[in-house]
Coordinates of C-alpha atoms and ligand atoms in Angstrom, one line a residue:
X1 CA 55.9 -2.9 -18.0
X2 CA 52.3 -3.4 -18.9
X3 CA 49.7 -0.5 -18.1
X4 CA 47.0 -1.5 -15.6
X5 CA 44.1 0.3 -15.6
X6 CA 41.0 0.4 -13.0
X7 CA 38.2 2.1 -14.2
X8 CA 35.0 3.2 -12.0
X9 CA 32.4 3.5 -14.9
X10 CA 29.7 5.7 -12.7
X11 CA 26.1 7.1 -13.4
X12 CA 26.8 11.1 -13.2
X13 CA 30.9 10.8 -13.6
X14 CA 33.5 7.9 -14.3
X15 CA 37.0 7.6 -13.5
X16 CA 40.0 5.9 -14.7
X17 CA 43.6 5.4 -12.0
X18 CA 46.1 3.2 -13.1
X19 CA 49.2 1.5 -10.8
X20 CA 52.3 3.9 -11.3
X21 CA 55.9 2.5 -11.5
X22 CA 56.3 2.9 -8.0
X23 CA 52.9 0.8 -7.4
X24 CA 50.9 3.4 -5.6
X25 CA 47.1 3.9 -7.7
X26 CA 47.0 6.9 -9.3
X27 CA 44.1 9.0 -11.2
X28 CA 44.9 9.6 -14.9
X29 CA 43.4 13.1 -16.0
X30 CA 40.8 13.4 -18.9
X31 CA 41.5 15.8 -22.2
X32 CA 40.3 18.7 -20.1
X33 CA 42.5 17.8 -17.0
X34 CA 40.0 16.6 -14.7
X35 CA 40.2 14.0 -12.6
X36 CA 36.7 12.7 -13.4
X37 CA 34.5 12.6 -16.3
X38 CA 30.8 13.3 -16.6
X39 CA 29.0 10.3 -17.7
X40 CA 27.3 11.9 -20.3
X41 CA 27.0 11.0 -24.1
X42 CA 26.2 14.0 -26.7
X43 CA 26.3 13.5 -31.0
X44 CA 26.2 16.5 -32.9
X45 CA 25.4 16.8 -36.5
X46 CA 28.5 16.3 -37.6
X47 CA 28.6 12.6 -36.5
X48 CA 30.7 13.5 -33.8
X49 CA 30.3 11.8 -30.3
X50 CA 31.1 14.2 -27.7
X51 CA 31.7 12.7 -24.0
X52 CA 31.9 14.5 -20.3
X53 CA 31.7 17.9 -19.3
X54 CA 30.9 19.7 -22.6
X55 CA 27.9 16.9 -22.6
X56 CA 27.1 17.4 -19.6
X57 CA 26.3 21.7 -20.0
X58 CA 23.6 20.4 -22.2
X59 CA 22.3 17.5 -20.5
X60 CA 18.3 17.7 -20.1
X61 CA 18.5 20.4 -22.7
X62 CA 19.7 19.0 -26.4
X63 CA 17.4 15.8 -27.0
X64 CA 20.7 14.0 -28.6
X65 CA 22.4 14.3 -25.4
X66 CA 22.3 11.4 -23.0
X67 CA 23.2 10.6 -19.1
X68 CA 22.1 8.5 -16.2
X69 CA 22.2 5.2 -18.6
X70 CA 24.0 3.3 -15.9
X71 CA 20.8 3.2 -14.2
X72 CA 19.1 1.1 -17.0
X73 CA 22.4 -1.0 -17.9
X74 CA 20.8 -4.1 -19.6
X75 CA 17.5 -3.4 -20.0
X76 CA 15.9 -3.0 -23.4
X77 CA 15.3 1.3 -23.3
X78 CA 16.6 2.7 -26.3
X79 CA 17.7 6.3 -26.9
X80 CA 18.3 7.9 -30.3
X81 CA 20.1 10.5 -31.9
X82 CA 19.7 11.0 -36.1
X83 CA 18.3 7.8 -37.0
X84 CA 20.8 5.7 -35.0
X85 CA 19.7 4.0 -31.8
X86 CA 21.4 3.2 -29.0
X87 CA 21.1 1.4 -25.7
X88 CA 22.8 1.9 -22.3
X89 CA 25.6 -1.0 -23.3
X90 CA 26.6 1.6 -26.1
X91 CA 26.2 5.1 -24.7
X92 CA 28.7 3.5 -21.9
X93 CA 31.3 2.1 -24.7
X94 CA 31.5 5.8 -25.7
X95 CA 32.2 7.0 -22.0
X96 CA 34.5 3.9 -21.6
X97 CA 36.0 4.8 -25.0
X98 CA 37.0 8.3 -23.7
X99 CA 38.8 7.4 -20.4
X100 CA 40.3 4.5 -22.5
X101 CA 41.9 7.1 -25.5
X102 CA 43.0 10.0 -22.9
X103 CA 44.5 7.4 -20.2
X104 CA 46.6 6.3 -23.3
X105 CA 47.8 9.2 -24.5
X106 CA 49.5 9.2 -20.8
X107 CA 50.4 6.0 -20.6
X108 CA 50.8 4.5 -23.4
X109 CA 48.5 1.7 -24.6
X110 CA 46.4 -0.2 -21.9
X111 CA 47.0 -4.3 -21.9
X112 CA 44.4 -4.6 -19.1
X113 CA 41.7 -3.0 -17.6
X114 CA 39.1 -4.1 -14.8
X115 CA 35.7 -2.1 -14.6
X116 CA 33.7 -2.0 -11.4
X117 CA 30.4 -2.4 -11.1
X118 CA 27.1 -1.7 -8.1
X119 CA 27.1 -4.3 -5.9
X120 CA 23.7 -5.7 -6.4
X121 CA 23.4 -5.6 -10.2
X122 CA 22.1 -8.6 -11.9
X123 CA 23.5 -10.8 -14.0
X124 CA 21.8 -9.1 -17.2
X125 CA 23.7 -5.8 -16.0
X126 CA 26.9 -7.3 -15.0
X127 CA 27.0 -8.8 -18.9
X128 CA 26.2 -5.2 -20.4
X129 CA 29.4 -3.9 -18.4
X130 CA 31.4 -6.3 -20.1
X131 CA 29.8 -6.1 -23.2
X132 CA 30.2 -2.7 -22.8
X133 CA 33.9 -2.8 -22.3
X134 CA 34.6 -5.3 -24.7
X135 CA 33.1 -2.6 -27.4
X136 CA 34.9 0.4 -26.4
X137 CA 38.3 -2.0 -27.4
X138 CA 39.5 -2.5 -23.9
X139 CA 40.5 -5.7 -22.5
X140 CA 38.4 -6.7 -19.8
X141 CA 39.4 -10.2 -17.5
X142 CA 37.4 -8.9 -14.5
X143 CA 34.9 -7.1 -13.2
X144 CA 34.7 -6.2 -9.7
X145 CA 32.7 -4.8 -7.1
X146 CA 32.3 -0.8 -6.3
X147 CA 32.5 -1.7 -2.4
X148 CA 35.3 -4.2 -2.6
X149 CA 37.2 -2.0 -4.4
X150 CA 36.6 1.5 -2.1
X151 CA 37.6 -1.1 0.6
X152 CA 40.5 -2.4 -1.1
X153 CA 41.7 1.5 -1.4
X154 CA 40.7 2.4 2.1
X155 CA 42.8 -0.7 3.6
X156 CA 45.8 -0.4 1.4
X157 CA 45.8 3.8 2.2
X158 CA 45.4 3.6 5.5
X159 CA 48.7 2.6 6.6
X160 CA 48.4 0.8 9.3
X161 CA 47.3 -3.2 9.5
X162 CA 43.6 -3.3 9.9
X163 CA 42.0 -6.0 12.0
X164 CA 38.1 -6.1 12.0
X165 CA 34.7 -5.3 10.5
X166 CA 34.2 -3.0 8.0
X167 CA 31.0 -1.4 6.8
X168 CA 31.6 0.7 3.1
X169 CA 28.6 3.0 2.9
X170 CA 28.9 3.6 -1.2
X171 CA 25.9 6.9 -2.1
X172 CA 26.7 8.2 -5.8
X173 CA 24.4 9.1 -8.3
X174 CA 22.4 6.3 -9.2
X175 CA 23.0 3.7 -6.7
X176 CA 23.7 2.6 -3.1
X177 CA 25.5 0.1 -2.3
X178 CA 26.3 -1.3 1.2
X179 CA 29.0 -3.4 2.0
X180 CA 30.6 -5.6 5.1
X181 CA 34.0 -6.4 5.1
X182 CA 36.7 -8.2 7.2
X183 CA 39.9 -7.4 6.9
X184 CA 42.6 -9.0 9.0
X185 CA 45.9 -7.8 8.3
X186 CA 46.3 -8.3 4.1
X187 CA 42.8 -10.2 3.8
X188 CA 40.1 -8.8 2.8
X189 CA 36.8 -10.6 2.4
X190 CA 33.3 -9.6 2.0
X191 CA 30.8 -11.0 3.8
X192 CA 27.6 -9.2 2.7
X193 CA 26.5 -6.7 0.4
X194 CA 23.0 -4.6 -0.4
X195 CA 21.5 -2.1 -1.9
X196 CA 19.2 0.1 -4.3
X197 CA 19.9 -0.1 -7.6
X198 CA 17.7 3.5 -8.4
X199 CA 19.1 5.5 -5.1
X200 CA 21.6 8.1 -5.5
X201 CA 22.6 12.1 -6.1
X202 CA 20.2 11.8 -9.1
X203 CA 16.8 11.0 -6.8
X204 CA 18.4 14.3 -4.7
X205 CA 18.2 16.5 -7.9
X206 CA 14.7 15.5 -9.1
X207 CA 13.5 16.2 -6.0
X208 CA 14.8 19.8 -5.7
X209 CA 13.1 20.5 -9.0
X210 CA 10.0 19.2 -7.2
X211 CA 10.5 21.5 -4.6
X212 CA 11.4 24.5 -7.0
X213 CA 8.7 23.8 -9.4
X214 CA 6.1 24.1 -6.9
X215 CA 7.5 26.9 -5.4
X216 CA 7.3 28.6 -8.6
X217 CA 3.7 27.9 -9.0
X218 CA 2.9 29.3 -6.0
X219 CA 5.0 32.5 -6.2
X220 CA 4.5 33.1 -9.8
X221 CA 0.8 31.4 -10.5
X222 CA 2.2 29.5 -13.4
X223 CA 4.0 26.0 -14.2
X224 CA 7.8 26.0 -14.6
X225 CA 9.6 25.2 -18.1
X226 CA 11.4 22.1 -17.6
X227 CA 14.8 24.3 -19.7
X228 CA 14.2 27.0 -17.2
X229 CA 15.5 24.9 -14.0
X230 CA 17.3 21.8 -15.2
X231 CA 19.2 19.0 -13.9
X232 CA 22.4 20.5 -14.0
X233 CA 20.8 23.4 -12.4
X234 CA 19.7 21.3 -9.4
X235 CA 22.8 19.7 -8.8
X236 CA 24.7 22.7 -9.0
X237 CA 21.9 24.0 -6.1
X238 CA 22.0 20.6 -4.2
X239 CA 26.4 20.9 -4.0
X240 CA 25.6 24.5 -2.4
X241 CA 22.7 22.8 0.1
X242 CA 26.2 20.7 1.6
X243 CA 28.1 23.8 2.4
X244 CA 25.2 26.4 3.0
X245 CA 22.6 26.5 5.1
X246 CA 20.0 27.9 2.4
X247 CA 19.9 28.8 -1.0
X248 CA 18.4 31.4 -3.2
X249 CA 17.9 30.7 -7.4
X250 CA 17.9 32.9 -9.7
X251 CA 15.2 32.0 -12.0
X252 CA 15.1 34.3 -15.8
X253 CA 11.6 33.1 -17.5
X254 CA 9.9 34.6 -19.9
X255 CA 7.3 35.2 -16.6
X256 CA 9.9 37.6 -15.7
X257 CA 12.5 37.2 -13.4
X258 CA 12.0 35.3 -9.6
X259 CA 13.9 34.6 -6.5
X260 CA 13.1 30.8 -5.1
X261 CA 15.0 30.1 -2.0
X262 CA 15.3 26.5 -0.4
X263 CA 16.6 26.0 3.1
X264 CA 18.6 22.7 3.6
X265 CA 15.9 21.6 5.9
X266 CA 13.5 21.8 3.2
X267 CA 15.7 19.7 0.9
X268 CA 16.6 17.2 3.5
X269 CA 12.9 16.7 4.7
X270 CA 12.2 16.2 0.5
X271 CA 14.4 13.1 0.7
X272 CA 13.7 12.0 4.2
X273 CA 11.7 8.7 2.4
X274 CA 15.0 8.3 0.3
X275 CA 16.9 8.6 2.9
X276 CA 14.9 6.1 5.1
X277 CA 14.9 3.5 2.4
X278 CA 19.3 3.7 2.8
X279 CA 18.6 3.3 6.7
X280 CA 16.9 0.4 6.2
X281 CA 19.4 -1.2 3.8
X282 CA 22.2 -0.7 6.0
X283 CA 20.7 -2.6 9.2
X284 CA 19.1 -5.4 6.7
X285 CA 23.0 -5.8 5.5
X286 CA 24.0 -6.2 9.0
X287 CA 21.2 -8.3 10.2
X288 CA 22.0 -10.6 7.2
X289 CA 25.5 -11.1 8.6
X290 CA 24.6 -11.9 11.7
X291 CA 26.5 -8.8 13.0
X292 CA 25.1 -6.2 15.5
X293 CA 26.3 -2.7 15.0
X294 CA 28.4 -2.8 18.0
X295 CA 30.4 -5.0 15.4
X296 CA 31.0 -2.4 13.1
X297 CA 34.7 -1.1 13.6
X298 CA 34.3 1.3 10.9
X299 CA 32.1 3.3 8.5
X300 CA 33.8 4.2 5.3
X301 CA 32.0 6.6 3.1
X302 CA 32.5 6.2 -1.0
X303 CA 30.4 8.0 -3.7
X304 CA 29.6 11.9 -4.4
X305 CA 26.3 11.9 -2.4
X306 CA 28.2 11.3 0.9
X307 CA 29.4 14.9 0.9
X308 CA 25.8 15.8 1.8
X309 CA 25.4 16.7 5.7
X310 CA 22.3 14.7 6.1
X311 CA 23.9 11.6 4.8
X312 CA 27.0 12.2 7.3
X313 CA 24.1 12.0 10.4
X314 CA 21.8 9.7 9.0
X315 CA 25.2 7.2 8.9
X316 CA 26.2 7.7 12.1
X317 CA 22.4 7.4 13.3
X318 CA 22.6 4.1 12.2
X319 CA 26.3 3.0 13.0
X320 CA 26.6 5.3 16.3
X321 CA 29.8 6.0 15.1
X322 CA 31.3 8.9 12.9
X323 CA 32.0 7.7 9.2
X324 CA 35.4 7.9 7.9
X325 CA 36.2 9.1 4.5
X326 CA 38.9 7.7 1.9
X327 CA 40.5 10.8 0.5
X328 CA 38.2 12.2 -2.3
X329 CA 34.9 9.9 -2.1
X330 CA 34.7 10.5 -6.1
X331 CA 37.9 8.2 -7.0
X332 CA 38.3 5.3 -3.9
X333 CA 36.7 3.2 -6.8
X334 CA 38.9 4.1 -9.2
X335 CA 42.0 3.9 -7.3
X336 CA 40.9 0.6 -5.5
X337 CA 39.8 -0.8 -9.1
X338 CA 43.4 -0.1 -10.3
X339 CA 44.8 -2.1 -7.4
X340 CA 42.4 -5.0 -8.1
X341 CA 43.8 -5.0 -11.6
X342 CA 47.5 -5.2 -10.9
X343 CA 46.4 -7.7 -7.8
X344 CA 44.7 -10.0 -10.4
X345 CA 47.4 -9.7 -13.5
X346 CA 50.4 -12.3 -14.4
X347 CA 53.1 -11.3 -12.0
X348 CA 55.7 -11.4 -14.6
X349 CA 53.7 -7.9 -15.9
X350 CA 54.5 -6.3 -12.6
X351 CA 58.0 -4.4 -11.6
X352 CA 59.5 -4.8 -8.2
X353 CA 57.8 -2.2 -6.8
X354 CA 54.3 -2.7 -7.4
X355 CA 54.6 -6.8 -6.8
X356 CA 55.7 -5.3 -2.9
X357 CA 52.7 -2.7 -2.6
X358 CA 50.5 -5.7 -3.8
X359 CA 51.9 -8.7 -1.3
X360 CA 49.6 -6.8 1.2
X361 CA 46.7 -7.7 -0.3
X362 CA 44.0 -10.6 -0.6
X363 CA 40.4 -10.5 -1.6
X364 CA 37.5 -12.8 -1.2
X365 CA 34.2 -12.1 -2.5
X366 CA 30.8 -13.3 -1.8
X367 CA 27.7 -13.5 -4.2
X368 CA 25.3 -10.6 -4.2
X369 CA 22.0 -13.1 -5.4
X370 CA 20.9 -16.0 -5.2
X371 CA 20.9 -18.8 -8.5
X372 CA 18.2 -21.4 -9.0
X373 CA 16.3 -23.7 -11.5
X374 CA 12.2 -24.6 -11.7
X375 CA 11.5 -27.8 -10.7
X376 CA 8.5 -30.0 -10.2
X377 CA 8.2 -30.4 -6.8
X378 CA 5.3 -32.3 -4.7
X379 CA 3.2 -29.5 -2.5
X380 CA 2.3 -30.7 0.7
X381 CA -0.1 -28.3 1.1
X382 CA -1.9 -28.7 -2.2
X383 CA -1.1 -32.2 -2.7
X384 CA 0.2 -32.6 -5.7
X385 CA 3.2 -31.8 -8.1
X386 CA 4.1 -27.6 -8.2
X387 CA 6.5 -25.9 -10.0
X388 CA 9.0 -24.1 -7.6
X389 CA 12.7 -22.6 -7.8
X390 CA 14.9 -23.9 -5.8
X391 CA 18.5 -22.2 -5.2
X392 CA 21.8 -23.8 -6.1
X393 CA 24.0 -20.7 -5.9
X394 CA 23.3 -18.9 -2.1
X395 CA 23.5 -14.9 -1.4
X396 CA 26.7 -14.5 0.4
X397 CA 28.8 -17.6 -1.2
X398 CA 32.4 -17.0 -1.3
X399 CA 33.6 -16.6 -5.2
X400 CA 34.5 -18.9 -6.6
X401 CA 32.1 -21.5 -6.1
X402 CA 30.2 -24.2 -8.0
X403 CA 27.0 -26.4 -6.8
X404 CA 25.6 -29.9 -8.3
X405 CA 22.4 -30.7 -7.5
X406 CA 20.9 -33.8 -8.0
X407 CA 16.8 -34.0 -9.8
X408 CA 15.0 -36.4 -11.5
X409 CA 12.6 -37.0 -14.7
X410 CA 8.9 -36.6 -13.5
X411 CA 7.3 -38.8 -16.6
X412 CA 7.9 -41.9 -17.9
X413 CA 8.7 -41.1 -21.6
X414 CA 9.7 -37.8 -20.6
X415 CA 11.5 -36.4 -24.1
X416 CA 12.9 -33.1 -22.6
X417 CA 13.7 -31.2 -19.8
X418 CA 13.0 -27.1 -19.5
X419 CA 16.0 -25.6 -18.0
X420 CA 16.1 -22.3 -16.6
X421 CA 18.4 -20.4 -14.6
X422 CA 17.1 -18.3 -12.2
X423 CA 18.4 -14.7 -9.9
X424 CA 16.5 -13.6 -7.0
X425 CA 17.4 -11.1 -4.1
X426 CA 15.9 -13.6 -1.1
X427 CA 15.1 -17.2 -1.0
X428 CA 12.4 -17.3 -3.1
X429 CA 10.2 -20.8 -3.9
X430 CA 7.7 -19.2 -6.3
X431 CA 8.6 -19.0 -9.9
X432 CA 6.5 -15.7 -10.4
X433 CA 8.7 -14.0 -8.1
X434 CA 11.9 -15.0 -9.5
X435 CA 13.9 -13.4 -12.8
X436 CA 14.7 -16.2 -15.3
X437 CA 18.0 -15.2 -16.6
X438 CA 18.2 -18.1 -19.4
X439 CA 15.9 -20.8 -20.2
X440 CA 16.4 -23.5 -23.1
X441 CA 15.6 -27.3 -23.4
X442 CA 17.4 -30.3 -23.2
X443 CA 15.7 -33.4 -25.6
X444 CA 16.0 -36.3 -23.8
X445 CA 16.2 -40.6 -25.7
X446 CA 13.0 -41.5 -26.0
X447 CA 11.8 -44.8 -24.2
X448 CA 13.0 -44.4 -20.6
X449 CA 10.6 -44.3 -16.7
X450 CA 10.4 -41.4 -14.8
X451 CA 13.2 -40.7 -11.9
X452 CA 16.4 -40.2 -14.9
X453 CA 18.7 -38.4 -12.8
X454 CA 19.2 -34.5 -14.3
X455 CA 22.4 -33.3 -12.4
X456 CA 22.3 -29.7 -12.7
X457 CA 25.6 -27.6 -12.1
X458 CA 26.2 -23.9 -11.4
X459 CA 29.8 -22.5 -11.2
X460 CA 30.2 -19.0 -10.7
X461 CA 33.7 -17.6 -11.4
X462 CA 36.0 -15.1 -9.9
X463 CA 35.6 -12.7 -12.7
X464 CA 31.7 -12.6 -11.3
X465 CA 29.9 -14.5 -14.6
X466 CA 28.9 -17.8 -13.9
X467 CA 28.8 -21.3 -16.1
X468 CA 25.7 -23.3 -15.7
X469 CA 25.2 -27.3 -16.9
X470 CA 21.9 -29.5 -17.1
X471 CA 23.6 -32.8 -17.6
X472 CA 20.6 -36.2 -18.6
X473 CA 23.4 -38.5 -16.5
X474 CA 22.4 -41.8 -18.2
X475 CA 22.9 -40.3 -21.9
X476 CA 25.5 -37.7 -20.9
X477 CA 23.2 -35.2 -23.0
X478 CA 23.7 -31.9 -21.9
X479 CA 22.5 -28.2 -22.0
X480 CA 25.5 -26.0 -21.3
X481 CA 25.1 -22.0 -20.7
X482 CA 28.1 -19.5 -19.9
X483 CA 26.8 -16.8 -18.8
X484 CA 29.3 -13.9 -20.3
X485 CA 29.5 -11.7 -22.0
X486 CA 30.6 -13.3 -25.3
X487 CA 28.0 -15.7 -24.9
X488 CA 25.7 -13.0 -23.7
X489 CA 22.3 -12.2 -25.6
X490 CA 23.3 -8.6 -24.8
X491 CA 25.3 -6.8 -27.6
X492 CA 26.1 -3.6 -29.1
X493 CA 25.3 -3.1 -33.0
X494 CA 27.5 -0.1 -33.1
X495 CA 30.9 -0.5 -34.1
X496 CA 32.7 2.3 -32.3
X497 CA 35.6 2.6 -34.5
X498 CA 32.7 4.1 -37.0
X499 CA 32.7 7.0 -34.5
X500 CA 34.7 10.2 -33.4
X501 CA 34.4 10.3 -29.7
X502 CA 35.7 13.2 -28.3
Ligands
LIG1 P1 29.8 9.5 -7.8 O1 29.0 8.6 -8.7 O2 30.4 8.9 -6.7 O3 30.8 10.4 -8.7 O4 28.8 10.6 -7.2 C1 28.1 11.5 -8.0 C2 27.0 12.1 -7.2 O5 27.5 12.8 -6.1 C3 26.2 13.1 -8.1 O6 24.8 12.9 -7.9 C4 26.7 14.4 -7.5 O7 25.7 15.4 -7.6 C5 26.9 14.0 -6.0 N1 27.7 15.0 -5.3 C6 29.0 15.3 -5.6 N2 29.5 16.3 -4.7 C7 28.4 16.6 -3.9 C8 28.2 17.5 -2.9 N3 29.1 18.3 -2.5 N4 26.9 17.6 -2.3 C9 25.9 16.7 -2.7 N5 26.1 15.8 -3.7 C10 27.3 15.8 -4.3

């Protein structure tokens, strides 16, 4: 039998579940026994790399220690400890590394592994999650989506046949996510997903230590050391906010010693904007699919940050129904990524047992952007030629899918073309408001009129990276560009085998 794993690689904590012989998802325990693991990254000065909770005691105190890089996945931000420097891609190899080495010494060695990822992350953030993956040694087919797979969990533990809508309100600590789903029966298919990539549990914690550090200035007459209150410390004060009405820090300075106390009411009007920006979301999700929220059957809640009170009303503010949780909110991900796994490996790898838990499922998935190309296009408006994208790939296609579209040479003469691939989050003409995700050229024979056709092709694959062609039809010249990680301009330089990651 070959060992399955789904892994939920988070911004505060990751978790890693695997299908058991009898085909039910289970959480596999880290080295310290817990079912989740701090996302947090700390090298000491003995080369060692030290992941999760022992990280995370002195995260936003030691300078080598390193968290929240989910939140910057792909981007260029580098963060360095004793010469070395490291980018998100890496720090999340190490984290990856970790579950990866403790799953196996539980299961034996992993053949397969899927990774989730946010919803709406771009392409640039998807191919650092691979890349990411692919460093840490595991083998990586598919990536899939944090909603789809909480929903995946939710309809395969709830036991009965489910026939309906589905919202998945997904709060942890970097991002939200919100999803609508159909399930009938075994299918379950998305039908349109939002979100903010910087909105989660982490926002919460900055903003106590707003509210504490000016507290302390006012009771004390003096700023606050940033070691004196840290983010742990907030978080720590934030978990108490969801079960107690108020309450009251103990702050040790060399100021002397202070009593700040914080009422949940205080907390919850500091994130009220935050709070309103996740309202909005939610109704521009169901607006999108043509939905009312009489439609809404369900609310399920996934993600840490839905433990908090005010996140419970503000759901059912918006819904007018009470949200439903799946077991612990921290592992639906997990446990629904380990189904997605086994749902997506070679049958012949599967016993008896798990082939029947999985004949009740089916997932279709929709795309979270939209995909385009510049072209020259005539402006009615200003009367004459403009450069504007123009969208092949649609947000809310079903996966798999592939577009041709059909251009032509502007010039006569014309010896290349510029091709770029575009990502927006709306239907967006101008190029200025559009991220180019890969441009190149494509050198055209020399000698031809205007109006060549170009037929441009975008393909975007089950496994959520996408294949893009600019094909000059009369010469058969063409510019290819998969867009995957192995292809992907976005890399690791570390080798982690160089590394002890404990
Ligand atoms: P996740 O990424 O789903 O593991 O969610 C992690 C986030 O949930 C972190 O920001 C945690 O601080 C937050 N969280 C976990 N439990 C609670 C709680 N009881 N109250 C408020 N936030 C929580």
């Amino acid at each position: 039998m070959s060992n399955l794993v789904g892994i939920d690689l988070g911004t505060t904590y990751s978790a890693i579940a695997h299908l058991d012989a009898t085909g039910r998802p289970v959480m596999l325990v880290n080295s310290q026994g817990d079912n989740i693991t701090p996302s947090v990254v700390l090298f000491d000065d003995q080369g060692n790399v030290i992941v999760g909770k022992t990280a995370q005691r002195v995260y936003g105190e030691d300078s080598k220690c390193f968290g929240r890089f989910k939140r910057v996945m792909g981007e260029e931000k580098e963060y360095e400890a004793f010469g070395e420097k490291y980018n998100a891609t890496s720090l999340s190899s190490f984290v990856l590394k970790k579950l990866k080495d403790d799953a196996q010494t539980q299961i034996g060695e992993i053949s397969e592994a899927v990774v989730t990822i946010p919803a709406n992350y771009g392409n640039k953030a998807r191919e650092a999650t691979l890349a990411a993956a692919n460093a840490s040694g595991l083998s990586i087919k598919y990536i899939i989506n944090e909603p789809t797979a909480a929903a995946l969990y939710y309809a395969y533990s709830s036991g009965e046949e489910l026939n309906g809508t589905y919202a998945i309100y997904d709060l942890g600590g970097g991002t939200f996510d919100i999803s609508i789903i159909e399930i009938k029966g075994s299918d379950i298919e998305v039908i349109n997903t939002d979100g903010v990539t910087l909105l989660g549990g982490d926002d919460f914690d900055e903003k106590l230590i707003e509210i504490v550090r000016s507290k302390w200035k006012d009771q004390v007459g003096e700023d606050l050391e940033p070691e004196d209150f840290t983010k742990n410390d907030a978080e720590e004060q934030k978990k108490i906010l969801s079960e107690k009405e108020k309450t009251s820090i103990k702050i040790a300075t060399t100021k002397g010693r202070h009593k700040i106390e914080i009422s949940r009411a205080e907390f919850e009007d500091a994130i009220s904007t935050l709070i309103a920006k996740s309202e909005m979301t939610c109704e521009n999700a169901i607006d999108e699919a043509n939905l009312s929220i009489t439609d809404i059957n369900e609310v399920i809640l996934v993600g840490g940050s839905t433990r908090m009170p005010c996140i419970q009303s503000s759901v059912e503010k918006i819904f007018k129904k009470v949200p439903k949780s799946v077991g612990n909110p921290d592992e639906a991900v997990a446990l629904g990524a380990a189904l997605y796994v086994a749902y997506k490996a070679d049958p012949a790898k599967l016993n008896p047992l798990q082939k029947q838990a999985l004949s009740k499922v089916n997932i279709a998935e929709v795309t979270a952007k939209f995909f385009g190309t510049i072209i020259l296009s005539y402006d009615d408006h200003h009367q004459k030629n403009l450069l504007k994208n123009d969208s092949l790939i649609r947000k809310g296609d079903k996966i798999p899918c592939s577009v041709t579209k059909e251009y032509q040479t502007a010039h006569d003469n014309q010896t290349a073309i510029n091709c770029r691939v575009t990502e927006s989050n709306i239907e967006e003409s101008d190029p200025d408001y559009v991220h180019t995700m890969w441009e190149g050229a494509l050198d055209l024979p020399e000698g031809r009129p205007s109006g060549q056709k170009v037929e441009v092709t975008f393909s975007y694959h089950v496994n959520q990276t996408m294949k893009c062609t600019f094909l000059d039809v009369e010469s058969g010249r063409k510019a290819e560009i998969d867009l995957t990680a192995g292809n992907s301009n976005i890399h690791t330089d570390i080798d982690i085998d160089d590394f002890k990651v404990e």
